[in-house]
């Protein structure tokens, strides 16, 4: 009896064949195409009935919908273009029909290409957004260059553009300006490309032939220049709604690399702007949030340490995306302090970013020591960043330069935690919101919560997802992640004295060492939460049990339980007023029970936190892998009732063996996350690589010193033989030789 997957593959192959033979130019409406498919292959209907028994009236409708939905893999592969319910085969699709005459092979190759796109869909989306700016720019760009700019495989980007045809798709050409590049074209596609390039005024009629369409070589532009020519702003679009947003204050530093002179004395003052030098080509219009900026920085600075890359990414994100028109900027030249108002979006120039600024006190600079409040002066002296936010002093600075503050007041508290939503549960592959809503209710009662459980149960992933949900639209700035470790201290976490070179005027190194009181992540987030009481702020502490908690929290232990009380801080930075943890600041911790169980935590810490377990034996983790595999199969066009459950069975067997080996100890099991990563599903021998590089080392560490032969008990061939799971068809001789079933 045929499977659903086989029948759908046959239907899609037949549809592609009909399109090539009967509608090579204009395509065909799907309703009419479906009728032709059933006429051409009348046995399909009966095969579907046998593969998916159903009532006669519903069967064909379900079959038709199934085929229509699974055609998405052909679209992402660039084989099919669908618009207004009309299907058109592409030249790439016609070529695929010749190369894969067997329907199952045809479908499997489309699925493989779909998964390749799926792994890069975020990057593709960013590229498509940027390319929408190209029409009417009078230029074209090279496919290879666009792909490199957005870190996409060229074959993925080229085929997706052909299958989806977003605005500007036809302006992405081969290196020599050839339409389609090296990918095959049907006659109607060549005609369409010729017409579109001619409308743009960039058709190279002299080099175009009946078979080949080319663009004028001198109208090619580098991707970055093309986007700039299209006047694409690099930051968030600044709209009228920004006029009602409270102003932010930004401290901007800049020094001329050749002379060491502050830029505010020269080009910033003369050209009414501020700049941010990156030392590498800065991110483009696609970098519209912190995550995309991070990826751009990682690509540009692969040899730089992660901490420095993160600092650079946050500065770029602040300059590109968080800074708005109307915000205040402050910069210094020695003791002279200049204040201006941001007058537009960020633009790109060479290896720096620029923003126009209306400087307000060029002829009457403020005195750094006499005019600025001491708190702001200490922030300005922080030499670690080119861009610093100090919005709590915005109104003070505006008053100093005589600029009236905006009338829109900051919203007042209290902050309200939103309920868990079905969308959040679905993103975390949970069956419903019950468990997540329990977390929300616990945070409403006690604003500290720890997720604890064995490795691979998704503790950190869940904590970050919940934190971003709670913070809502402000999650990019209101959520911070830190990781505890044995060397982590109060000074790292909250605030501490830090030395720096140069205690003299203008940072002159000859002045010797200077000492600053530097705020840590908790202090920065707490100060911001105090200033914006209507917003939710969340600090995620990963591996919270790996740090010396009493040492790290210090006097803050008391504040975790008594949020309305105040304490005097170790370094006196509360100016005698006392410091409190704002009620709108929440702390989410994660704790790996392999390292240390909840029972061994300090009693005072246990009293101040609520605890939620993530364990493979209990919901929401129990059954999560099985559900995820089923959903993955359905998304890839496979029968969700006949998916491959071998990964779930292998995980269950590992945990059964662990439970039998230590029946009274639940602290160590293996979570499903190991089987939900690309490593477990990508390429030949994927599962073998996962076993060799992650699971066997993990289990070896667990059994260290107890005499267990880990390979003999947990080896992949051993478990496959025990569970009657055959090795993959592409397993090599070495795999078969190691399989006990063959010995």
XYZ file of C-alpha atoms in Angstrom:
743
model
C 0.000 0.000 0.000
C 1.476 3.410 -0.925
C 2.252 5.941 1.797
C 0.854 9.463 1.906
C 4.318 10.831 1.193
C 4.665 8.721 -1.942
C 1.235 9.689 -3.275
C 1.838 13.406 -2.687
C 5.242 13.113 -4.363
C 3.601 11.514 -7.414
C 0.968 14.276 -7.550
C 3.564 17.064 -7.387
C 5.710 15.427 -10.045
C 2.667 15.056 -12.305
C 1.678 18.700 -11.710
C 5.165 19.874 -12.686
C 5.040 17.721 -15.808
C 1.634 19.146 -16.802
C 2.930 22.690 -16.330
C 5.959 22.040 -18.533
C 3.966 20.400 -21.333
C 0.653 22.278 -21.267
C 1.452 25.720 -19.801
C 5.141 26.534 -20.288
C 4.479 30.247 -20.792
C 1.614 31.475 -18.603
C 1.285 28.763 -15.997
C -2.089 27.502 -14.832
C -4.605 28.197 -12.079
C -4.309 25.531 -9.422
C -7.939 24.416 -9.706
C -7.571 23.743 -13.433
C -4.133 22.202 -12.888
C -5.542 19.807 -10.307
C -8.152 18.591 -12.798
C -5.406 17.954 -15.384
C -3.310 16.057 -12.808
C -6.166 13.660 -12.011
C -6.902 13.146 -15.702
C -3.264 12.438 -16.482
C -2.853 10.053 -13.542
C -6.328 8.710 -12.583
C -4.828 6.156 -10.195
C -3.748 8.936 -7.809
C -7.226 9.244 -6.292
C -7.391 5.544 -5.456
C -3.849 5.552 -4.096
C -4.781 8.413 -1.785
C -7.855 6.612 -0.508
C -5.729 3.574 0.355
C -3.017 5.694 1.969
C -5.365 7.993 3.884
C -8.772 6.370 4.457
C -11.501 8.962 4.850
C -15.076 9.652 3.812
C -15.436 9.804 -0.002
C -16.649 13.409 0.086
C -13.668 14.687 2.070
C -10.882 12.588 0.619
C -10.219 14.471 -2.598
C -10.481 17.878 -0.944
C -7.989 16.806 1.687
C -5.708 15.377 -1.001
C -5.847 18.621 -2.989
C -5.036 20.724 0.087
C -2.184 18.413 1.029
C -0.592 18.764 -2.404
C -1.079 22.531 -2.452
C 0.531 22.886 0.986
C 3.453 20.603 0.192
C 4.238 22.570 -2.951
C 6.018 25.022 -0.622
C 9.112 22.856 -0.843
C 9.118 23.316 -4.644
C 8.756 27.091 -4.235
C 11.710 27.330 -1.818
C 13.723 25.123 -4.152
C 13.038 27.637 -6.947
C 11.260 25.029 -9.056
C 7.818 26.583 -8.851
C 6.425 30.113 -8.721
C 2.964 30.645 -7.243
C 1.039 33.915 -7.456
C -2.695 34.505 -7.077
C -3.345 30.748 -7.038
C -1.566 30.345 -10.392
C 1.340 27.912 -10.665
C 4.262 28.440 -13.043
C 7.154 26.053 -13.514
C 10.579 27.716 -13.570
C 13.584 26.781 -15.647
C 15.140 25.311 -12.510
C 12.030 23.173 -12.049
C 12.072 21.965 -15.648
C 15.713 20.990 -15.206
C 14.799 19.131 -11.993
C 12.182 17.091 -13.873
C 14.886 15.906 -16.244
C 17.340 15.117 -13.465
C 14.820 13.418 -11.177
C 12.358 11.463 -13.324
C 11.317 9.353 -10.333
C 8.604 11.223 -8.341
C 9.980 10.160 -4.958
C 13.506 11.304 -5.859
C 12.025 14.548 -7.177
C 10.192 15.144 -3.895
C 13.148 14.142 -1.703
C 15.458 16.575 -3.511
C 12.894 19.365 -3.104
C 12.642 18.531 0.600
C 16.421 18.620 0.964
C 16.544 22.060 -0.625
C 13.646 23.216 1.539
C 15.525 22.214 4.707
C 18.603 24.030 3.442
C 16.509 27.178 3.062
C 14.882 26.555 6.462
C 18.258 26.683 8.206
C 18.928 30.115 6.670
C 15.428 31.548 6.446
C 16.152 34.398 8.869
C 19.140 35.569 6.817
C 17.129 35.194 3.597
C 14.347 37.309 5.084
C 16.816 40.078 5.927
C 18.258 39.989 2.406
C 14.804 40.149 0.823
C 13.899 43.144 2.989
C 17.017 44.964 1.832
C 16.478 44.085 -1.850
C 13.025 45.669 -1.763
C 14.842 49.031 -1.859
C 16.518 48.350 -5.220
C 13.731 49.038 -7.782
C 14.085 52.507 -9.340
C 17.686 52.720 -8.121
C 19.035 52.292 -11.677
C 21.499 49.599 -10.671
C 21.885 45.853 -10.283
C 23.809 43.698 -7.816
C 25.610 40.378 -8.063
C 24.028 37.309 -6.482
C 27.322 36.113 -4.976
C 27.908 39.482 -3.339
C 24.413 39.680 -1.836
C 24.743 36.139 -0.531
C 28.086 36.935 1.086
C 26.765 40.163 2.597
C 23.951 38.331 4.388
C 25.857 35.061 5.046
C 23.640 32.934 2.791
C 24.615 30.095 0.470
C 24.327 31.543 -3.094
C 22.343 28.562 -4.395
C 19.807 29.036 -1.577
C 19.338 32.753 -2.231
C 19.223 32.372 -6.023
C 16.572 29.659 -5.997
C 14.425 31.327 -3.327
C 14.372 34.571 -5.332
C 13.247 32.657 -8.420
C 10.534 30.808 -6.509
C 9.149 33.730 -4.481
C 10.034 36.787 -6.652
C 9.939 39.557 -4.033
C 10.397 43.198 -5.132
C 13.854 43.648 -6.648
C 14.435 39.929 -7.341
C 15.213 40.576 -11.031
C 18.031 43.002 -10.131
C 20.094 40.211 -8.564
C 22.149 38.838 -11.469
C 25.215 36.759 -12.228
C 28.704 38.233 -11.874
C 28.681 39.186 -15.578
C 25.204 40.723 -15.421
C 23.544 37.658 -16.860
C 19.905 37.106 -15.946
C 19.527 33.863 -14.012
C 23.256 33.548 -13.481
C 24.162 29.917 -14.054
C 20.613 28.685 -13.339
C 18.472 27.545 -16.300
C 15.705 29.772 -17.674
C 12.516 29.031 -19.578
C 11.647 31.347 -22.515
C 8.959 33.215 -20.569
C 11.451 33.927 -17.766
C 13.968 35.369 -20.241
C 11.234 37.540 -21.765
C 10.153 38.727 -18.327
C 13.714 39.542 -17.283
C 14.316 41.415 -20.568
C 11.205 43.530 -20.018
C 11.974 44.305 -16.361
C 15.615 45.258 -16.984
C 14.532 47.419 -19.908
C 12.017 49.239 -17.665
C 14.799 49.879 -15.156
C 16.939 51.330 -17.971
C 19.792 48.920 -17.377
C 19.268 46.354 -20.190
C 22.418 45.709 -22.227
C 20.741 45.258 -25.607
C 24.083 44.885 -27.382
C 25.081 41.823 -25.385
C 21.627 40.253 -25.035
C 20.580 37.479 -27.429
C 17.597 35.234 -27.951
C 18.906 32.952 -25.222
C 20.774 35.319 -22.909
C 19.659 38.558 -21.242
C 22.315 40.809 -19.691
C 22.410 44.081 -17.764
C 24.766 46.963 -18.487
C 28.086 46.208 -16.760
C 28.624 49.816 -15.687
C 25.316 49.798 -13.791
C 26.499 47.142 -11.401
C 26.971 48.463 -7.871
C 28.368 46.941 -4.715
C 25.570 45.849 -2.411
C 26.303 48.455 0.228
C 26.472 51.314 -2.275
C 23.294 50.137 -3.983
C 21.384 50.176 -0.724
C 22.760 53.605 0.112
C 21.715 54.875 -3.330
C 18.237 53.598 -2.616
C 18.301 55.826 0.475
C 17.646 52.917 2.802
C 18.042 54.112 6.429
C 20.199 51.819 8.473
C 18.341 52.211 11.756
C 14.745 51.808 12.798
C 12.331 53.811 10.705
C 11.663 57.034 12.543
C 8.008 57.989 12.380
C 5.761 60.593 13.867
C 5.047 58.261 16.769
C 8.619 58.826 17.934
C 7.654 62.389 18.723
C 5.681 61.043 21.699
C 8.516 58.824 22.961
C 10.488 60.100 25.984
C 13.899 61.388 24.995
C 16.965 59.315 25.633
C 20.421 60.676 26.474
C 23.464 59.202 24.733
C 27.111 59.853 25.555
C 29.102 59.613 22.320
C 32.897 59.487 22.229
C 35.048 60.036 19.194
C 38.711 60.841 18.679
C 40.538 61.518 15.416
C 42.834 58.514 14.913
C 45.653 60.597 13.397
C 45.716 63.577 15.766
C 44.025 62.297 18.921
C 41.781 65.393 18.864
C 38.137 64.893 19.914
C 35.906 64.819 16.836
C 33.432 67.221 18.406
C 36.121 69.906 17.939
C 36.310 69.172 14.179
C 34.019 67.262 11.771
C 31.194 66.676 14.235
C 30.966 70.401 14.938
C 31.550 71.503 11.347
C 29.253 68.971 9.665
C 26.536 68.771 12.356
C 26.838 65.063 12.957
C 28.153 62.278 15.180
C 29.909 59.185 13.892
C 30.674 55.706 15.153
C 33.870 54.201 13.752
C 33.770 50.397 13.555
C 37.097 49.504 11.912
C 35.195 47.271 9.483
C 32.299 47.749 7.039
C 29.357 48.279 9.424
C 26.086 46.346 9.245
C 23.607 47.352 6.591
C 19.874 47.986 6.586
C 19.247 44.331 7.408
C 20.690 44.730 10.910
C 17.440 45.934 12.427
C 17.805 44.247 15.827
C 20.507 43.172 18.268
C 20.604 39.549 17.063
C 21.258 40.513 13.431
C 23.919 43.021 14.534
C 25.610 40.277 16.577
C 25.787 38.060 13.493
C 27.337 40.858 11.452
C 29.957 41.509 14.137
C 30.778 37.809 14.496
C 31.323 37.610 10.743
C 33.513 40.742 10.671
C 35.539 39.987 13.821
C 35.925 36.186 13.973
C 39.233 36.342 15.859
C 37.975 38.758 18.536
C 36.924 37.422 21.911
C 33.185 36.949 22.548
C 33.032 39.570 25.301
C 34.526 42.246 23.038
C 32.277 41.225 20.125
C 29.244 41.555 22.373
C 30.339 45.033 23.472
C 30.820 46.129 19.845
C 27.438 44.671 18.875
C 25.644 46.529 21.646
C 27.269 49.836 20.664
C 26.278 49.316 17.021
C 22.738 48.328 17.975
C 22.400 51.420 20.149
C 23.612 53.713 17.351
C 21.607 51.971 14.600
C 18.390 50.905 16.227
C 17.835 52.315 19.707
C 18.834 55.926 19.080
C 15.950 58.011 17.690
C 15.369 61.365 16.129
C 14.941 63.858 18.976
C 17.237 62.051 21.410
C 19.997 64.021 23.152
C 23.698 63.379 22.546
C 26.544 64.565 24.744
C 30.242 64.661 23.916
C 33.290 66.231 25.538
C 36.454 68.064 24.499
C 38.508 68.070 27.659
C 36.312 69.779 30.250
C 34.119 71.386 27.586
C 30.852 69.484 27.156
C 28.672 69.777 24.068
C 25.030 68.780 23.781
C 22.987 68.206 20.638
C 19.733 66.707 19.394
C 19.644 63.778 16.936
C 18.137 65.028 13.688
C 17.699 61.901 11.565
C 18.372 58.206 10.941
C 21.743 56.504 10.716
C 23.534 56.371 7.369
C 26.615 54.462 6.312
C 29.896 55.946 5.133
C 32.973 53.762 4.526
C 33.804 52.071 7.822
C 31.618 54.175 10.042
C 28.038 55.122 10.760
C 26.775 58.701 10.919
C 23.762 60.494 12.363
C 22.899 64.172 11.798
C 22.916 66.219 15.015
C 21.729 69.736 15.776
C 24.387 70.953 18.252
C 22.798 73.387 20.710
C 25.639 74.908 22.748
C 28.659 75.186 20.427
C 29.324 78.756 21.520
C 28.688 78.113 25.191
C 29.890 74.632 26.190
C 29.064 73.274 29.616
C 31.843 72.777 32.154
C 32.315 69.065 32.792
C 33.217 69.520 36.456
C 31.019 72.456 37.435
C 27.802 71.947 35.451
C 27.210 68.200 35.190
C 25.780 66.295 38.161
C 28.339 63.993 39.772
C 26.474 60.876 38.734
C 26.492 61.861 35.066
C 30.142 62.922 35.269
C 31.120 59.448 36.465
C 29.225 57.865 33.576
C 30.903 60.188 31.065
C 34.296 59.153 32.418
C 33.601 55.459 31.701
C 36.243 54.705 29.062
C 34.947 51.300 28.022
C 32.428 52.317 25.344
C 32.021 54.689 22.430
C 28.255 54.845 23.014
C 26.659 54.928 26.458
C 23.044 55.488 27.446
C 22.421 57.765 30.439
C 18.749 58.581 29.957
C 18.133 59.101 33.669
C 19.960 62.436 33.265
C 18.138 63.537 30.095
C 15.859 66.108 31.733
C 18.782 67.569 33.709
C 20.845 68.083 30.552
C 17.923 69.591 28.675
C 17.438 72.068 31.493
C 21.121 73.008 31.383
C 20.993 73.971 27.699
C 17.612 75.655 27.951
C 15.748 73.084 25.809
C 12.273 72.383 27.145
C 11.557 68.708 27.823
C 8.856 66.995 25.842
C 5.431 67.095 27.362
C 4.803 63.349 27.180
C 5.588 62.019 30.670
C 7.124 58.654 31.360
C 4.450 56.040 32.090
C 4.113 55.303 35.772
C 3.899 51.844 37.308
C 3.197 49.354 38.405
C 4.486 47.016 35.695
C 2.136 44.157 34.843
C 3.372 40.697 33.921
C 1.507 39.399 30.863
C -0.095 35.968 30.917
C 1.482 33.117 28.989
C 0.135 32.850 25.444
C -0.471 29.921 23.081
C 2.135 31.460 20.757
C 4.779 31.275 23.489
C 3.815 27.674 24.278
C 4.024 26.753 20.599
C 7.438 28.394 20.236
C 8.661 26.277 23.154
C 6.990 23.124 21.753
C 4.765 22.824 24.816
C 1.265 21.329 24.462
C -0.456 24.253 26.219
C 0.176 27.270 28.452
C -0.426 25.534 31.806
C 3.212 25.142 32.860
C 4.208 28.578 31.576
C 1.273 30.255 33.313
C 2.372 28.603 36.567
C 5.751 30.302 36.078
C 4.060 33.677 35.565
C 1.951 33.255 38.697
C 5.015 32.323 40.748
C 6.837 35.442 39.506
C 3.865 37.591 40.433
C 4.123 36.239 43.975
C 7.944 36.068 44.252
C 9.945 37.890 41.543
C 12.731 35.275 41.508
C 12.374 31.885 39.825
C 14.838 29.092 39.025
C 14.457 26.445 36.311
C 16.283 23.291 37.398
C 16.814 19.926 35.757
C 19.231 17.649 33.884
C 21.238 18.771 30.831
C 19.446 19.206 27.532
C 16.011 19.997 28.952
C 15.906 23.536 27.533
C 16.321 25.509 30.767
C 18.229 28.462 29.305
C 16.193 28.497 26.085
C 12.955 28.523 28.075
C 14.197 31.201 30.481
C 15.197 33.549 27.653
C 11.964 32.963 25.731
C 9.861 33.623 28.836
C 11.937 36.701 29.712
C 11.451 38.206 26.248
C 7.738 37.467 26.389
C 7.422 39.181 29.769
C 9.392 42.247 28.638
C 7.369 42.500 25.418
C 8.352 45.105 22.836
C 11.226 46.346 25.027
C 12.900 42.933 25.327
C 15.996 44.028 23.355
C 16.912 46.500 26.109
C 15.039 45.151 29.143
C 16.412 41.598 29.174
C 20.000 40.829 30.175
C 21.779 37.463 30.401
C 24.695 36.750 32.738
C 26.375 33.462 33.563
C 27.731 32.611 36.996
C 30.991 30.722 37.490
C 33.296 30.048 40.464
C 35.331 33.244 39.895
C 32.273 35.510 39.545
C 32.014 38.134 42.295
C 29.842 40.907 43.728
C 32.027 43.402 41.869
C 31.298 41.653 38.559
C 27.585 41.273 39.217
C 26.592 44.491 40.966
C 29.322 47.124 41.150
C 32.992 47.409 41.981
C 36.151 49.495 41.781
C 38.039 49.151 38.504
C 41.481 50.647 37.695
C 42.221 52.373 34.412
C 45.262 54.063 32.923
C 45.327 57.829 32.846
C 44.307 59.867 35.812
C 45.286 63.197 34.286
C 43.323 65.659 32.199
C 41.910 64.251 28.922
C 42.873 60.728 29.949
C 46.610 61.474 29.883
C 48.349 58.197 30.704
C 51.039 60.156 32.507
C 48.577 60.695 35.323
C 49.058 57.084 36.443
C 46.197 54.885 37.542
C 42.676 56.148 38.151
C 39.922 54.167 39.854
C 36.283 54.173 38.831
C 33.229 52.652 40.418
C 31.826 50.570 37.543
C 28.261 49.293 37.510
C 27.636 45.597 36.831
C 24.676 44.100 34.942
C 22.343 43.931 37.949
C 23.009 47.542 38.986
C 22.508 48.844 35.428
C 19.263 46.937 34.988
C 18.009 47.934 38.442
C 18.720 51.621 37.809
C 16.873 51.477 34.494
C 13.943 49.610 36.058
C 13.713 52.275 38.773
C 13.533 54.971 36.114
C 10.866 53.161 34.039
C 8.522 51.585 36.603
C 5.803 50.697 34.088
C 8.063 48.328 32.126
C 9.138 44.778 32.939
C 12.870 44.081 33.265
C 14.281 40.560 33.474
C 17.751 39.394 34.433
C 18.482 35.808 33.348
C 21.213 34.156 35.423
C 22.487 31.059 33.647
C 24.109 28.305 35.755
C 23.217 30.187 38.928
C 24.407 27.348 41.190
C 27.972 27.457 39.811
C 28.724 30.741 41.570
C 29.351 31.414 45.266
C 25.914 32.932 45.844
C 26.569 34.512 49.237
C 29.681 36.200 47.850
C 27.982 37.369 44.644
C 24.772 38.763 46.168
C 26.255 40.240 49.337
C 23.800 42.623 51.001
C 21.393 42.082 48.079
C 20.292 38.783 49.703
C 18.032 40.838 51.936
C 16.565 42.804 49.022
C 15.560 39.676 47.124
C 12.940 39.003 49.791
C 12.127 42.570 50.866
C 11.746 44.538 47.662
C 10.312 47.662 49.320
C 13.193 48.022 51.767
C 16.492 49.789 51.150
C 20.063 48.952 52.141
C 23.273 50.962 52.151
C 25.648 49.660 49.507
C 29.151 48.350 50.055
C 30.842 51.131 48.036
C 28.518 53.924 49.168
C 27.158 54.666 45.688
C 23.634 55.093 47.066
C 24.749 58.540 48.386
C 23.239 57.751 51.767
C 19.735 57.328 50.344
C 19.819 53.552 50.314
C 19.285 51.216 47.368
C 16.402 48.886 46.599
C 15.651 46.264 43.960
C 12.705 47.683 41.992
C 9.525 45.568 42.021
C 9.480 45.542 38.206
C 12.857 43.742 38.040
C 12.526 39.959 37.826
C 15.263 37.339 38.052
C 15.146 34.020 36.190
C 17.863 31.494 37.012
C 18.829 28.159 35.494
C 20.389 25.324 37.432
C 21.868 22.088 36.123
C 21.069 19.389 38.676
C 24.045 17.315 37.495
C 26.335 19.929 39.058
C 24.337 20.531 42.206
C 20.785 19.723 43.292
C 18.319 22.152 44.829
C 18.656 20.368 48.169
C 22.275 21.523 48.477
C 21.515 25.222 47.929
C 21.819 27.740 50.706
C 18.589 27.705 52.756
C 18.314 31.501 52.532
C 18.546 31.319 48.742
C 15.932 28.561 48.541
C 13.548 30.722 50.558
C 13.972 33.660 48.204
C 13.415 31.766 44.939
C 10.606 29.667 43.532
C 11.645 26.534 41.644
C 10.203 24.911 38.520
C 11.566 21.597 37.286
C 12.306 20.702 33.675
C 12.836 16.935 33.659
C 12.534 14.316 30.887
C 10.176 12.245 33.060
C 7.588 14.979 33.651
C 5.653 17.541 31.599
C 6.324 19.760 29.801
C 9.562 17.972 28.795
C 8.100 14.445 28.762
C 6.902 13.719 25.233
C 8.333 16.988 23.914
C 10.735 15.312 21.470
C 7.991 13.068 20.114
C 5.755 16.111 19.545
C 8.601 18.081 17.958
C 9.443 15.249 15.553
C 5.799 14.919 14.550
C 5.502 18.645 13.862
C 8.785 18.660 11.953
C 7.584 15.805 9.741
C 4.349 17.630 8.976
C 6.181 20.871 8.123
C 8.354 18.942 5.675
C 5.334 17.447 3.937
C 5.587 14.010 5.496
C 2.763 12.040 7.052
C 2.633 13.157 10.723
C 1.073 9.816 11.658
C 3.915 7.805 10.132
C 6.983 9.829 11.078
C 10.318 8.337 12.142
C 10.212 8.128 15.951
C 13.616 6.447 16.336
C 15.177 9.547 17.941
C 12.505 9.612 20.651
C 12.851 5.875 21.269
C 16.629 6.162 21.599
C 16.296 9.009 24.097
C 13.777 7.033 26.164
C 16.100 4.024 26.203
C 19.074 6.106 27.396
C 17.010 7.515 30.257
C 15.627 4.080 31.131
C 19.176 2.734 31.457
C 20.168 5.732 33.579
C 17.142 5.234 35.825
C 17.896 1.506 36.254
C 21.506 2.332 37.133
C 20.530 4.848 39.819
C 16.848 4.291 40.685
C 16.808 6.760 43.570
C 18.577 9.605 41.753
C 16.631 11.748 39.249
C 19.320 14.422 39.041
C 20.874 12.988 35.879
C 18.919 12.164 32.764
C 19.374 13.340 29.188
C 17.017 15.992 27.818
C 15.503 16.159 24.325
C 17.416 19.262 23.218
C 20.315 17.107 22.038
C 18.001 15.554 19.431
C 16.375 18.858 18.396
C 19.488 20.493 16.941
C 20.576 20.490 13.300
C 23.503 18.210 14.160
C 21.057 15.357 14.774
C 19.270 15.731 11.428
C 21.660 17.254 8.889
C 23.592 15.169 6.395
C 24.680 11.567 6.252
C 25.725 10.089 9.571
C 24.141 12.936 11.549
C 23.062 10.772 14.482
C 26.445 9.050 14.616
C 28.176 12.434 14.912
C 25.804 13.494 17.681
C 26.514 10.279 19.574
C 30.267 10.544 19.172
C 30.710 14.235 19.941
C 28.042 14.966 22.567
C 26.186 12.020 24.092
C 29.041 9.572 24.703
C 31.255 12.277 26.312
C 28.321 13.349 28.514
C 27.590 9.789 29.637
C 31.285 9.040 30.127
C 31.577 11.965 32.505
C 28.508 10.787 34.410
C 29.914 7.268 34.845
C 33.456 8.444 35.552
C 35.184 6.031 37.946
C 32.305 3.554 38.393
C 33.675 0.967 35.928
C 30.852 1.256 33.373
C 31.760 0.467 29.763
C 29.837 3.387 28.277
C 30.112 2.245 24.654
C 28.914 -1.254 25.553
C 25.879 0.094 27.402
C 24.963 3.266 25.470
C 26.648 2.851 22.069
C 24.389 3.764 19.148
C 24.734 0.353 17.402
C 23.932 -1.384 20.707
C 20.770 0.644 21.295
C 19.658 0.304 17.680
C 19.978 -3.464 17.900
C 18.093 -3.599 21.198
C 15.239 -1.419 19.880
C 15.159 -3.061 16.414
C 15.976 0.253 14.742
C 17.786 -0.406 11.451
C 20.835 1.750 10.658
C 20.280 4.367 7.926
C 20.482 3.184 4.342
C 23.572 5.350 3.784
C 25.508 3.758 6.654
C 28.990 2.777 5.507
C 30.807 -0.510 6.036
C 32.285 0.714 9.306
C 28.818 1.370 10.679
C 27.615 -2.083 9.710
C 30.677 -3.793 11.170
C 30.121 -2.153 14.516
C 26.463 -3.146 14.635
C 25.960 -6.110 17.004
C 23.105 -7.262 14.825
C 25.659 -8.100 12.122
C 28.005 -10.017 14.385
